[in-house]
Amino acid sequence: CNIIAVVGFVRDITERKKMEERLKDSEEKTRAWLDYSPSCTKIVDLDFNLQYMSAAGIKDLKIDDITLFYGEPYPLVFFPESFRNHMIQNMEKVKETGGIITQEAPLVDMDGNELWFHSTIVPANDDEGRIDHIVIISSNITERKQAEDRLRVQNSYLKLLQVTAVA
């Protein structure tokens, strides 16, 4: 009877070690995906304190040490007030409704340079289905916005030339 118990105990330990190894592999793959993704992924708790930011955001925002901002309110203090207010309103809606919200808005990096981001704000649930934290996935759309601005200026110039030619 003792031999069977020992065999069962060893089997349980072996299964547990395999499960821990699979979990570790999964965490490493997730971390690699986040670190190499061109999108900035942020995780905030339900009080909207920053818990994590992926490498793309750190690079785009020119943040030297992101750990200084962990546990601090998101949006970050150096973002424009209009961006912070809009993002907080959207995070509140996600927290209250469990829905997904998108927004496009300008903000600034650590040097004060304007950047545009398209963000998707998503609730993340715990095992019981309750919202546990919020994930914000942001894509830097600054180049697209700059191109749109150039086209607007060119179109305005062309319309001015047409009006001048007609007159």
PDB file of N, CA and C in Angstrom, residues 43-52 69-74 91:
ATOM      1  N   ILE A  43      -1.437  47.551 -19.053  1.00  0.00           N
ATOM      2  CA  ILE A  43      -2.375  46.922 -18.131  1.00  0.00           C
ATOM      3  C   ILE A  43      -2.523  47.863 -16.953  1.00  0.00           C
ATOM      4  N   VAL A  44      -3.781  48.185 -16.630  1.00  0.00           N
ATOM      5  CA  VAL A  44      -4.064  49.031 -15.471  1.00  0.00           C
ATOM      6  C   VAL A  44      -5.008  48.283 -14.540  1.00  0.00           C
ATOM      7  N   ASP A  45      -4.882  48.555 -13.246  1.00  0.00           N
ATOM      8  CA  ASP A  45      -5.810  47.948 -12.291  1.00  0.00           C
ATOM      9  C   ASP A  45      -7.122  48.730 -12.321  1.00  0.00           C
ATOM     10  N   LEU A  46      -8.077  48.347 -11.500  1.00  0.00           N
ATOM     11  CA  LEU A  46      -9.393  48.986 -11.531  1.00  0.00           C
ATOM     12  C   LEU A  46      -9.403  50.388 -10.935  1.00  0.00           C
ATOM     13  N   ASP A  47      -8.294  50.800 -10.327  1.00  0.00           N
ATOM     14  CA  ASP A  47      -8.125  52.189  -9.891  1.00  0.00           C
ATOM     15  C   ASP A  47      -7.368  52.987 -10.946  1.00  0.00           C
ATOM     16  N   PHE A  48      -7.096  52.343 -12.103  1.00  0.00           N
ATOM     17  CA  PHE A  48      -6.405  52.924 -13.257  1.00  0.00           C
ATOM     18  C   PHE A  48      -4.942  53.230 -12.974  1.00  0.00           C
ATOM     19  N   ASN A  49      -4.322  52.445 -12.116  1.00  0.00           N
ATOM     20  CA  ASN A  49      -2.883  52.567 -11.883  1.00  0.00           C
ATOM     21  C   ASN A  49      -2.157  51.648 -12.846  1.00  0.00           C
ATOM     22  N   LEU A  50      -1.107  52.161 -13.459  1.00  0.00           N
ATOM     23  CA  LEU A  50      -0.344  51.402 -14.445  1.00  0.00           C
ATOM     24  C   LEU A  50       0.366  50.225 -13.787  1.00  0.00           C
ATOM     25  N   GLN A  51       0.146  49.032 -14.341  1.00  0.00           N
ATOM     26  CA  GLN A  51       0.796  47.827 -13.845  1.00  0.00           C
ATOM     27  C   GLN A  51       1.859  47.319 -14.816  1.00  0.00           C
ATOM     28  N   TYR A  52       1.666  47.619 -16.116  1.00  0.00           N
ATOM     29  CA  TYR A  52       2.586  47.097 -17.142  1.00  0.00           C
ATOM     30  C   TYR A  52       2.469  47.965 -18.385  1.00  0.00           C
ATOM     31  N   PHE A  69       6.888  54.575 -13.300  1.00  0.00           N
ATOM     32  CA  PHE A  69       5.470  54.862 -13.513  1.00  0.00           C
ATOM     33  C   PHE A  69       4.561  53.724 -13.070  1.00  0.00           C
ATOM     34  N   TYR A  70       5.121  52.557 -12.763  1.00  0.00           N
ATOM     35  CA  TYR A  70       4.286  51.448 -12.303  1.00  0.00           C
ATOM     36  C   TYR A  70       3.670  51.795 -10.950  1.00  0.00           C
ATOM     37  N   GLY A  71       2.383  51.558 -10.847  1.00  0.00           N
ATOM     38  CA  GLY A  71       1.644  51.894  -9.633  1.00  0.00           C
ATOM     39  C   GLY A  71       1.123  53.327  -9.639  1.00  0.00           C
ATOM     40  N   GLU A  72       1.510  54.110 -10.655  1.00  0.00           N
ATOM     41  CA  GLU A  72       1.055  55.496 -10.783  1.00  0.00           C
ATOM     42  C   GLU A  72      -0.200  55.550 -11.659  1.00  0.00           C
ATOM     43  N   PRO A  73      -1.001  56.614 -11.520  1.00  0.00           N
ATOM     44  CA  PRO A  73      -2.225  56.728 -12.326  1.00  0.00           C
ATOM     45  C   PRO A  73      -1.924  56.765 -13.818  1.00  0.00           C
ATOM     46  N   TYR A  74      -2.776  56.067 -14.570  1.00  0.00           N
ATOM     47  CA  TYR A  74      -2.749  56.137 -16.029  1.00  0.00           C
ATOM     48  C   TYR A  74      -4.008  56.859 -16.455  1.00  0.00           C
ATOM     49  N   MET A  91     -12.104  54.582 -19.801  1.00  0.00           N
ATOM     50  CA  MET A  91     -11.794  53.470 -18.899  1.00  0.00           C
ATOM     51  C   MET A  91     -12.934  53.269 -17.895  1.00  0.00           C
TER      52      MET A  91
END
